[in-house]
Coordinates of C-alpha atoms in Angstrom, one line a residue:
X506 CA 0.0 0.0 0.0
X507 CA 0.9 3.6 -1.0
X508 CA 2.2 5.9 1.8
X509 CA -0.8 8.5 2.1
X510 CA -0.4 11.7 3.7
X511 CA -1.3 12.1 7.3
X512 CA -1.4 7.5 7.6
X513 CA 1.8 7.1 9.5
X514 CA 3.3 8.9 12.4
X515 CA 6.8 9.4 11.6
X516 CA 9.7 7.7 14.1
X517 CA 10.4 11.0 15.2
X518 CA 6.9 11.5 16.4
X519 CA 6.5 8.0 17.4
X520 CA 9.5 8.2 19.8
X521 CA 8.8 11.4 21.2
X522 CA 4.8 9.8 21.6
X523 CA 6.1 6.8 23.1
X524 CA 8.5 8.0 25.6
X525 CA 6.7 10.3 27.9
X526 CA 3.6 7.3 28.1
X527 CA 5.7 4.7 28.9
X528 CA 7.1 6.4 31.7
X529 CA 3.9 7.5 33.1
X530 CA 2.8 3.7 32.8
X531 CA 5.9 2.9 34.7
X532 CA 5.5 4.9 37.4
X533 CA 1.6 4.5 37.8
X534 CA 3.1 0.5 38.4
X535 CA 5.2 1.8 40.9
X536 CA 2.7 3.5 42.7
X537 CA 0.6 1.1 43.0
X538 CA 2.9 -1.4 44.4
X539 CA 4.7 1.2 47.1
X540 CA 1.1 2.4 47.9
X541 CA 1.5 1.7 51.3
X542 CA 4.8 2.1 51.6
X543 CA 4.7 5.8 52.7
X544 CA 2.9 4.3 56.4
X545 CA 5.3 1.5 56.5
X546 CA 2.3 -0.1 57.2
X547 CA 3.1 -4.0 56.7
X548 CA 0.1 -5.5 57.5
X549 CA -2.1 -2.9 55.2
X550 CA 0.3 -4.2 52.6
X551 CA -1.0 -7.9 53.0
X552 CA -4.6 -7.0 53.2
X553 CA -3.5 -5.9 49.7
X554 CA -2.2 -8.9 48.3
X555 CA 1.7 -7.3 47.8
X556 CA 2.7 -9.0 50.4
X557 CA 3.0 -12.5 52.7
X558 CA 4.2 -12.1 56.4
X559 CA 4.8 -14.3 58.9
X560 CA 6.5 -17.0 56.4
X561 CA 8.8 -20.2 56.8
X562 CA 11.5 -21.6 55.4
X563 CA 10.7 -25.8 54.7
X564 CA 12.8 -26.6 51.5
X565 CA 15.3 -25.9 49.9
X566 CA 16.6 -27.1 46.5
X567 CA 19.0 -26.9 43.6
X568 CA 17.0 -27.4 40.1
X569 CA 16.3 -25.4 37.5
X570 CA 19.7 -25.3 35.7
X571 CA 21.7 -25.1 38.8
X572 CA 19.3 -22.1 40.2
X573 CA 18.0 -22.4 43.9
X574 CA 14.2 -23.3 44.4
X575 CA 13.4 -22.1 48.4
X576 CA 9.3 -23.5 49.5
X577 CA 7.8 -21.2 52.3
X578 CA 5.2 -21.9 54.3
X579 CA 3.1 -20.3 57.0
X580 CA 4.5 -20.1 60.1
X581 CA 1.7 -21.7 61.4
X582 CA 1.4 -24.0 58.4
X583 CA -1.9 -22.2 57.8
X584 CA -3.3 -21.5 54.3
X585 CA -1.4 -18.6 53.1
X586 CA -3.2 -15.8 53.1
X587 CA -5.5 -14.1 50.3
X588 CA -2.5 -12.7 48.1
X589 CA -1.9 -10.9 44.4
X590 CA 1.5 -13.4 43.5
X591 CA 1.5 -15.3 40.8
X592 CA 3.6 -17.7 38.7
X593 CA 6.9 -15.7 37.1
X594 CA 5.9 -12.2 39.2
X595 CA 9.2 -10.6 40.5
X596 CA 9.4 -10.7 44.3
X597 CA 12.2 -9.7 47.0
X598 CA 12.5 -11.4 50.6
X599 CA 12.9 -9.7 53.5
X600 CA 12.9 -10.5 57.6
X601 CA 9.5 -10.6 58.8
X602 CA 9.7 -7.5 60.6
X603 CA 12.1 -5.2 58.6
X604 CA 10.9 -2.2 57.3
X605 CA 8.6 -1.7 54.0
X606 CA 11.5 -0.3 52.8
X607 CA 14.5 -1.9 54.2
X608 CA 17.0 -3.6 52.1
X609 CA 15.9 -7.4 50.8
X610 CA 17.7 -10.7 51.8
X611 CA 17.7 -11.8 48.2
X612 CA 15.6 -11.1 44.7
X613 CA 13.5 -14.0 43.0
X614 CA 11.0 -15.2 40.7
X615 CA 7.8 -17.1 41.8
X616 CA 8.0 -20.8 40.4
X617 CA 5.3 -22.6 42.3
X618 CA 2.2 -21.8 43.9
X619 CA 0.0 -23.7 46.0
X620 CA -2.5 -23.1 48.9
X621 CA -0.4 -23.5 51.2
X622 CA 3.2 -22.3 50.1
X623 CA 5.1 -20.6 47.8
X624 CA 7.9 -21.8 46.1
X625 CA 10.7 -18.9 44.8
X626 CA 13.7 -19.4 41.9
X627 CA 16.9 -17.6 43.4
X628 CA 20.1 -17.5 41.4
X629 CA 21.8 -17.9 45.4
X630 CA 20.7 -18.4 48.7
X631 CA 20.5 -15.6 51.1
X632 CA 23.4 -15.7 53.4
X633 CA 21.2 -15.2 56.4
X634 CA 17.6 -15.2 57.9
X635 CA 16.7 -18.6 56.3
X636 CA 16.0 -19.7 59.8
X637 CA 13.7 -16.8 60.7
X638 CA 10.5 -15.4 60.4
X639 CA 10.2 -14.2 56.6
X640 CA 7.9 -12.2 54.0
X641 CA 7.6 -11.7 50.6
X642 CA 6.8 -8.3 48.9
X643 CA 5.8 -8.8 45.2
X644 CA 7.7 -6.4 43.3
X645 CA 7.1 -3.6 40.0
X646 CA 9.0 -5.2 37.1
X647 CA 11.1 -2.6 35.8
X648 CA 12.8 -4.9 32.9
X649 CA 10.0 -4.8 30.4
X650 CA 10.0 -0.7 30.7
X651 CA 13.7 -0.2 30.5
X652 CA 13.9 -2.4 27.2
X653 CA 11.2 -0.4 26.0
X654 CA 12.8 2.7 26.6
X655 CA 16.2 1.4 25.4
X656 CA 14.3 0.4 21.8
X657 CA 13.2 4.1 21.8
X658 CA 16.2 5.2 22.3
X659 CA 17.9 2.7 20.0
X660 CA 15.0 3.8 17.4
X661 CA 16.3 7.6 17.8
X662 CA 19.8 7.5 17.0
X663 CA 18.8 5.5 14.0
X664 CA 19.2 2.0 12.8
X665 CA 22.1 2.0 10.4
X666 CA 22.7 -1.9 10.3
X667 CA 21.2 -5.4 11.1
X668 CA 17.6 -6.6 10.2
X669 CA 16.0 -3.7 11.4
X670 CA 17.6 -1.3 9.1
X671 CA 15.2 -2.7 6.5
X672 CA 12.5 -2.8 8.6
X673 CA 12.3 0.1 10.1
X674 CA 11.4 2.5 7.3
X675 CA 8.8 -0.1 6.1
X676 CA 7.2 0.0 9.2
X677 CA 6.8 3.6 9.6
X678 CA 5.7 3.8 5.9
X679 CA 8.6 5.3 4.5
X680 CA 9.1 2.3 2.1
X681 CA 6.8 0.0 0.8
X682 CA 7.4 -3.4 1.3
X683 CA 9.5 -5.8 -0.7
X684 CA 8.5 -9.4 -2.1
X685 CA 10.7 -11.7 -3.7
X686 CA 11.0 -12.4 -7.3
X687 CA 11.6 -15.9 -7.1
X688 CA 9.2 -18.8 -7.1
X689 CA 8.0 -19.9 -3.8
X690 CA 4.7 -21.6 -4.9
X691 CA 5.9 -25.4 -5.0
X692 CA 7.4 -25.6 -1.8
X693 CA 7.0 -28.9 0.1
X694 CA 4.9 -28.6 3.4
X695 CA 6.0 -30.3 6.3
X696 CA 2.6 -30.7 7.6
X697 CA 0.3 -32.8 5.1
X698 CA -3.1 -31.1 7.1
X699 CA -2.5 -27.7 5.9
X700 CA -5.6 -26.2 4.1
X701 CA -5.9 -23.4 1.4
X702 CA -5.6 -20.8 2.9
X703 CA -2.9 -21.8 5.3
X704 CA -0.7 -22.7 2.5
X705 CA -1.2 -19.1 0.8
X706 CA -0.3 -17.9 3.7
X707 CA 2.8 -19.7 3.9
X708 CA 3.8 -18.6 0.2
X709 CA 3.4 -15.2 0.8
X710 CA 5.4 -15.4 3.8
X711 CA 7.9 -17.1 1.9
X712 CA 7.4 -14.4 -0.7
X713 CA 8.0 -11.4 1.8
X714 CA 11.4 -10.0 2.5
X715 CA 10.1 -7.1 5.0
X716 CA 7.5 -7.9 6.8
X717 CA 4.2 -10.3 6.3
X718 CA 0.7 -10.1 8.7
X719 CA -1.0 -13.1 8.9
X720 CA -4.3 -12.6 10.8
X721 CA -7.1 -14.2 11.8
X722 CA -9.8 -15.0 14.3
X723 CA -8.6 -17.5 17.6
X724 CA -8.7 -21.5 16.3
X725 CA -8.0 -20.9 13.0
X726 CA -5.0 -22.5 12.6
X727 CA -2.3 -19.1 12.5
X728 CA 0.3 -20.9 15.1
X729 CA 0.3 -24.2 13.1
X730 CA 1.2 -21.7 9.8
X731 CA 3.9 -20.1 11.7
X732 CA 5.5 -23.5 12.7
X733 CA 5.3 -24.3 9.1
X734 CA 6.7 -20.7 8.4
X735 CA 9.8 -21.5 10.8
X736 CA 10.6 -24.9 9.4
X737 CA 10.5 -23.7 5.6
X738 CA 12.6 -20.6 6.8
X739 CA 15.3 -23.4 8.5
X740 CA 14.9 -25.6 5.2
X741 CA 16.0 -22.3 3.7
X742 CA 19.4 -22.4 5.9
X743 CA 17.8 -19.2 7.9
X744 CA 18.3 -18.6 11.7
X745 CA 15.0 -17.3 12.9
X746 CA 14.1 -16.1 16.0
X747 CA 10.7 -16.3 16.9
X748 CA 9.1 -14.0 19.4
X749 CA 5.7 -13.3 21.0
X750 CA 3.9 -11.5 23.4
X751 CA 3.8 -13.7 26.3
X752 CA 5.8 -16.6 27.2
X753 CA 3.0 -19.5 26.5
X754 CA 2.9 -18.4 22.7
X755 CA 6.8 -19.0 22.2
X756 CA 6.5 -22.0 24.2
X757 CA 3.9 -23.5 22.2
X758 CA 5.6 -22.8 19.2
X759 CA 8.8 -24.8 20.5
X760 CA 6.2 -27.8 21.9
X761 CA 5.4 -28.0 18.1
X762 CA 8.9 -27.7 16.6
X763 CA 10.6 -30.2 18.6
X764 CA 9.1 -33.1 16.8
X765 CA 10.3 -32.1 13.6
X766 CA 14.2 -32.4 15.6
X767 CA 15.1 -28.9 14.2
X768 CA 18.3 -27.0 16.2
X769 CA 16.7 -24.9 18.7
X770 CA 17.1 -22.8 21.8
X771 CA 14.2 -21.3 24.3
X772 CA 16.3 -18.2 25.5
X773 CA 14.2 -17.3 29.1
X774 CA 14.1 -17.4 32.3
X775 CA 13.6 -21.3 33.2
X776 CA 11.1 -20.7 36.2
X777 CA 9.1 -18.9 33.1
X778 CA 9.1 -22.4 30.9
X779 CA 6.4 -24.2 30.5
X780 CA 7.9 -28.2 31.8
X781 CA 7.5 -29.9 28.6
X782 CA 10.0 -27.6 27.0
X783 CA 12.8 -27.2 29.5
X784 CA 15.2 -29.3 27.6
X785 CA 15.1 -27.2 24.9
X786 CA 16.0 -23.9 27.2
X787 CA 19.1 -22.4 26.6
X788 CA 20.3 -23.4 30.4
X789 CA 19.4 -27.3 29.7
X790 CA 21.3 -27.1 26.8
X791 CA 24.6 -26.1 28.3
X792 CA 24.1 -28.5 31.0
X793 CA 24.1 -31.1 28.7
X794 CA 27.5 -29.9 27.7
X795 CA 30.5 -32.2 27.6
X796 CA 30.9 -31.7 31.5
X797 CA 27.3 -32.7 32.2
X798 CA 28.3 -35.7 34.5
X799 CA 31.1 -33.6 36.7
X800 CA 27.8 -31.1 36.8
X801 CA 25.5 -33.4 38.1
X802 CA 27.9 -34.9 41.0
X803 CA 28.5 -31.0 41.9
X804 CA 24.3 -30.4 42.2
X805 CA 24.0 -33.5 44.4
X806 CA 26.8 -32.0 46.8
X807 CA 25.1 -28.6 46.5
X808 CA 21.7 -30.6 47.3
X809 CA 23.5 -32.0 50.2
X810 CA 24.5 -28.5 51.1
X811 CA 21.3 -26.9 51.1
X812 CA 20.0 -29.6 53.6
X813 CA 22.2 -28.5 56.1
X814 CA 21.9 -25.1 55.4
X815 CA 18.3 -25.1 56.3
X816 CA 18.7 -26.7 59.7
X817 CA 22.4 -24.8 60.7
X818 CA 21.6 -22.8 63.4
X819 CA 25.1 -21.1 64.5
X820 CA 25.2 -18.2 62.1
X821 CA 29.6 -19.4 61.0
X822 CA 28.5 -22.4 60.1
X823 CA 25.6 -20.9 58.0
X824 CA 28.1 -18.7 56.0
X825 CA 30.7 -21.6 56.0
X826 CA 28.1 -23.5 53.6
X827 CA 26.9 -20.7 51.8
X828 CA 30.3 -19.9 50.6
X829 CA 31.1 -23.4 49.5
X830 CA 27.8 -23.3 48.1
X831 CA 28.6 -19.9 46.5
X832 CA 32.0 -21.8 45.3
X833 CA 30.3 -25.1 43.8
X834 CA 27.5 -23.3 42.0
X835 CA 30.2 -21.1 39.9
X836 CA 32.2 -24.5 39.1
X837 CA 28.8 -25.8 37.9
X838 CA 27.8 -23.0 35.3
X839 CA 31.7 -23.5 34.1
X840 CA 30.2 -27.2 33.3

């Protein structure tokens, strides 16, 4: 389509758009979630979900591509309580009766939830105050607005090289789009189920050097096409890197390309993974490296570890095994 006056906002005015609302959205997040810290007011922040007192220690493991998987539970081994966490949210633990604001043991990512506990991915073990009274505060994520703003800013300076140098003028309508010349119609499908219309789509994919929409209502078959997409792509000899808005789209897009044995890696967080495709995540992979058996004989002493860790009492002795643990974890990401 022609580029018709007035149709596209130019980068210029997109960044300069962009900026200002993506830092109000940021701090509105904020807001919300230090909403009562202003009254340090620790039980008001429970009744709002942001936060779980009174918590336990019961578990603690090393899984997860060598990363460290603490369960808490009620001190009372009650239900927890009525809270806003959920699966992959960002959250910080702290002493039970620190400040709203006082510095956290440790940073993590939620992995399991369940009535009554809470299961947290951290990259290391807190050093102390696994054997007292906890709480977790769910946190703001700040990652997803700093990469935003670091694309705008990326977008400013101008994209002089890589795939987006292309792109980016087709997207703000300065170009129009390219298709190839050659011949794409008799490729071979890898799926034999593909109807009409999913195999048009597929050729004028194929056909499109820029950019290509394929849309369409839910159940209508647009992940299978974009499977078929990728595998046609890596036919070609492409590398493709396939991206989506949340992380059970690019998941189910590796669920359906691991069957066809292609080369592929699921770059994420592993406590963000859906099970069935851990072995494909990036942290698997280097586990299964030439060192894999030295690695696994260093997670069963760090296993070993983290069991006395959680009944130590004497506060040396604590920190003796957190530095070996420190030590052993390091010598297994070498693996």
């Amino acid at each position: 389509m022609a580029k018709k006056q007035g149709s596209a906002m130019s980068l210029e005015a997109f960044v300069s758009t962009m900026a200002p609302l993506i830092d109000m959205e940021k701090e509105a997040e904020i807001s919300m979630s230090l909403s009562t810290g202003a009254s340090r007011n620790i039980e008001t922040a429970q009744k709002k979900g942001t936060t779980i007192l009174n918590l336990k220690c019961v578990d603690v493991q090393t899984g997860l591509m060598g990363k460290s998987l603490v369960e808490f539970q009620s001190n009372k081994g009650d239900v927890l309580p009525a809270h806003k966490f959920g699966n992959h949210d960002v959250v910080v633990l702290k002493l039970n009766k620190s400040d709203l604001g006082s510095s956290p043991l440790a940073q993590g990512v939620v992995y399991r939830l369940k009535d009554s506990s809470i299961t947290v991915v951290f990259d290391e073990i807190p050093e102390e105050g696994l054997n007292t009274s906890l709480r977790l505060e769910k946190l703001a994520n700040e990652v997803t607005y700093r990469r935003m703003k670091d694309t705008l800013v990326q977008l400013s300076k101008g994209v002089l090289r890589g795939p987006a140098s292309d792109l980016v003028p087709v997207l703000f309508g300065e170009r129009q789009p390219s298709v190839s010349k050659k011949d794409v119609k008799s490729f071979t499908p890898f799926n034999k189920n593909l109807d009409q219309s999913q195999k048009d789509a597929i050729t004028k994919a194929l056909s499109s050097k820029d950019v290509f929409l394929l849309h369409g209502p839910p159940g209508t078959g647009k992940t299978t096409t974009v499977v078929e997409i990728v595998l046609q792509e890596v036919k070609r000899g492409s590398k493709i890197l396939a991206c989506a808005a949340s992380n059970i789209a690019v998941d189910n897009i590796v669920e359906r390309l691991v069957p066809h044995k292609v080369k592929l890696v699921r770059v994420g967080h592993p406590a963000r993974l859906l099970p069935q495709v851990l072995d494909s995540a990036l942290d698997a992979q280097v586990l299964k490296g030439d060192n894999s058996g030295l690695a696994n004989d260093i997670r069963k002493e760090m296993k070993a570890l983290n069991g006395k860790l959680l009944k130590a009492k004497d506060k040396n002795t604590r920190r003796e095994i957190q530095k070996e643990l420190r030590t052993l974890g390091k010598e297994e990401r070498k693996r």
